[in-house]
Tab-separated table of C-alpha atoms in Angstrom:
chain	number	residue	atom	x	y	z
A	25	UNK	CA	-10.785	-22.992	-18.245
A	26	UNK	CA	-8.250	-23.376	-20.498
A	27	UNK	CA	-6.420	-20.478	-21.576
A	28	UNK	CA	-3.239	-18.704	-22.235
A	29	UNK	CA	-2.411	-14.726	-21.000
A	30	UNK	CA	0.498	-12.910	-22.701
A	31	UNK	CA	1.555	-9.910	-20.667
A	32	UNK	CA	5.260	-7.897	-20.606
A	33	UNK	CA	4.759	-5.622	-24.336
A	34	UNK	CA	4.988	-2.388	-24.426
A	35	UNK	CA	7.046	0.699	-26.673
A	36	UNK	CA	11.212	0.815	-26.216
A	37	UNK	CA	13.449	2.186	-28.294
A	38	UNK	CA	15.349	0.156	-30.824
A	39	UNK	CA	18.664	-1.506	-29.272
A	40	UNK	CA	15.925	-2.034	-26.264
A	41	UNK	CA	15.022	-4.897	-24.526
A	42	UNK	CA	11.737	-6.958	-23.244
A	43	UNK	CA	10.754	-9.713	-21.818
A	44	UNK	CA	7.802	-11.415	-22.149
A	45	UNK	CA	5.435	-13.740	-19.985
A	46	UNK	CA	2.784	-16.358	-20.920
A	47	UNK	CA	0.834	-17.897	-18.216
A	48	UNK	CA	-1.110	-21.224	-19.381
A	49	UNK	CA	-3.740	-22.508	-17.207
A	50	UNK	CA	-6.274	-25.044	-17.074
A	51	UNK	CA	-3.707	-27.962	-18.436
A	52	UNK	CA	-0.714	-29.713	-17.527
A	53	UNK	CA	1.456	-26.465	-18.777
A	54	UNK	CA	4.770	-29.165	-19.050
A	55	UNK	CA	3.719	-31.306	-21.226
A	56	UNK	CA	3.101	-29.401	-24.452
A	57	UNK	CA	5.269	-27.543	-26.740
A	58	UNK	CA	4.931	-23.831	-26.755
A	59	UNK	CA	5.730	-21.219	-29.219
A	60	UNK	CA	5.541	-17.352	-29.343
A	61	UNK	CA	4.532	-15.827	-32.564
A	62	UNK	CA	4.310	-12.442	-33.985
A	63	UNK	CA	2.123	-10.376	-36.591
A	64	UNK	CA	3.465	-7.298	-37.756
A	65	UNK	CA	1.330	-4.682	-39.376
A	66	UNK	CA	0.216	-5.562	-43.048
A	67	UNK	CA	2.099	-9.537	-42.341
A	68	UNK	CA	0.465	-12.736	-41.590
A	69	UNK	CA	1.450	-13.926	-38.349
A	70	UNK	CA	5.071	-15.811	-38.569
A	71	UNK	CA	6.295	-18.294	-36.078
A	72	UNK	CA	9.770	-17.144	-33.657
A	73	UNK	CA	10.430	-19.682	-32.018
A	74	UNK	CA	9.569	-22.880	-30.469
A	75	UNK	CA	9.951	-24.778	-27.786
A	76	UNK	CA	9.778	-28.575	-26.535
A	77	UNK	CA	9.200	-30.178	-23.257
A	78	UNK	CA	12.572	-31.174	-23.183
A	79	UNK	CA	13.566	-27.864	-23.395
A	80	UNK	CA	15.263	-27.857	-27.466
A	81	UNK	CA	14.015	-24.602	-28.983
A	82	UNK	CA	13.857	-23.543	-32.665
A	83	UNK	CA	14.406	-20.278	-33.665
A	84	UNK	CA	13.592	-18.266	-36.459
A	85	UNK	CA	16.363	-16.530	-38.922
A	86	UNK	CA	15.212	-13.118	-37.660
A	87	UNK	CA	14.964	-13.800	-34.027
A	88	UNK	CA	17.962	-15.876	-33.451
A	89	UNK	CA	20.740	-14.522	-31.310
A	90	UNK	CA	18.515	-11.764	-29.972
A	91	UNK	CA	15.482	-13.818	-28.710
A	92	UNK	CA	15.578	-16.388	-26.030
A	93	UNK	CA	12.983	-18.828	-25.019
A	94	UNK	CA	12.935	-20.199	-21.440
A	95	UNK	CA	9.600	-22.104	-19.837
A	96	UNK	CA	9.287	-22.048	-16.006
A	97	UNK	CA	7.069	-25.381	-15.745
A	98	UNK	CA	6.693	-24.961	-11.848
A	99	UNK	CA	5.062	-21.026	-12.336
A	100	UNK	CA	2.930	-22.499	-16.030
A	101	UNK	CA	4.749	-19.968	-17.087
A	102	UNK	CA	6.683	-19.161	-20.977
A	103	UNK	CA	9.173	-16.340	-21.682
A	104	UNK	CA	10.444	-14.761	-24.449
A	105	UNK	CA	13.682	-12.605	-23.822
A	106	UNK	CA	13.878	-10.135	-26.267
A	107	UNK	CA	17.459	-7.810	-26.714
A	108	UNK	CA	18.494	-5.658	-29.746
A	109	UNK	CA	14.975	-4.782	-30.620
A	110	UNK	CA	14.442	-3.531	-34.021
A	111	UNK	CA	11.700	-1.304	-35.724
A	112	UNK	CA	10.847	-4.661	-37.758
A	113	UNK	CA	10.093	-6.490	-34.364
A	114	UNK	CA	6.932	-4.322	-33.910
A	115	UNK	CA	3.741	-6.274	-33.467
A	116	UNK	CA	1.436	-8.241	-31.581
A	117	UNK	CA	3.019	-10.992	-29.935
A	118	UNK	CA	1.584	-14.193	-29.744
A	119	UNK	CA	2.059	-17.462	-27.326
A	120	UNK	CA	0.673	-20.946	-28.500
A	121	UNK	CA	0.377	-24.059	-27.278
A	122	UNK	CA	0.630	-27.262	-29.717
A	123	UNK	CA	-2.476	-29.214	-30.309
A	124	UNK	CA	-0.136	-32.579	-29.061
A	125	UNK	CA	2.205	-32.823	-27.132
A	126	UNK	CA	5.370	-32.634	-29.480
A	127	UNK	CA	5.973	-29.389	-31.405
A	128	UNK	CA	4.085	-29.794	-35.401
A	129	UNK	CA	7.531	-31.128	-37.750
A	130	UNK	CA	6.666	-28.718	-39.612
A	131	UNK	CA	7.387	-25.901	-37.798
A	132	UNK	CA	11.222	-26.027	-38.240
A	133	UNK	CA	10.599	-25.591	-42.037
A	134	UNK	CA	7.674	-23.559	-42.158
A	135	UNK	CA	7.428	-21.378	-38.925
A	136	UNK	CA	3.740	-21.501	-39.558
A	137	UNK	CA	0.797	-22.351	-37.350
A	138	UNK	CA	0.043	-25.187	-37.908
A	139	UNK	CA	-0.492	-27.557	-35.466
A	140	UNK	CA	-1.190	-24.941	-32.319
A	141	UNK	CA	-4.164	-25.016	-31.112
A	142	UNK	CA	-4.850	-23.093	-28.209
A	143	UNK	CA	-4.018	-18.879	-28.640
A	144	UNK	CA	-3.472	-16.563	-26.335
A	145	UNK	CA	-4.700	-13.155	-26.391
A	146	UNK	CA	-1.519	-11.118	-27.904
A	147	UNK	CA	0.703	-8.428	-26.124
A	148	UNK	CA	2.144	-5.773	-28.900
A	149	UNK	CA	5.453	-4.602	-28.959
A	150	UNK	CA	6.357	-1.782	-30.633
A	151	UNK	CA	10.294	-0.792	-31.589
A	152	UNK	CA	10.709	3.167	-32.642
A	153	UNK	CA	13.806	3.989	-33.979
């Protein structure tokens, strides 16, 4: 079956940090492009980052220098280092995996999601202050 499993959210203060786990099964995990995503309460869901199979990632204004992507190819697995948490990071976090093989163009400009087509179940996250 293919599938993706999120795991690693939980409540931390803000200035906290997390780290996050996606395990993708069912499919050769290193050849796709993976992103995490996140919907905050009362958002749509917005794209953080992604990342390629050659290991370039693409991060979001409000993520960068605080986030960090990494992909272990040998565990299927995809991380998502989180430091200086904020209130504003609180939501359900989301991994994806690209419907080809390269990450959607778009997704530089647009941080949409577009173009990912397999979901995994969602972790939240939630920041107090």
């Amino acid at each position: 079956q293919v599938q993706l499993a999120e795991s690693g959210g939980g409540s931390v203060q803000a200035g906290g940090s997390l780290r996050l786990s996606c395990v993708g099964s069912g499919y050769i995990f290193s050849v796709y492009c993976m992103g995490w995503f996140r919907q905050s309460p009362g958002k749509e869901r917005e794209g953080l980052v992604s990342h390629e199979i050659d290991g370039i990632a693409t991060y979001a204004d409000s993520v960068k220098g605080r986030f960090t992507v990494s992909r272990d190819n040998d565990k299927k697995t995809l991380y998502l280092e989180m430091t200086d948490l904020k209130p504003e990071d609180t939501g359900v976090y989301y991994c994806a995996r690209s419907s080809g093989r390269l990450c959607p163009r778009d997704f530089q400009t647009t941080f949409g999601s577009a173009g990912f087509g397999l979901w995994g179940q969602g972790t939240q996250v939630t920041v107090s202050s």
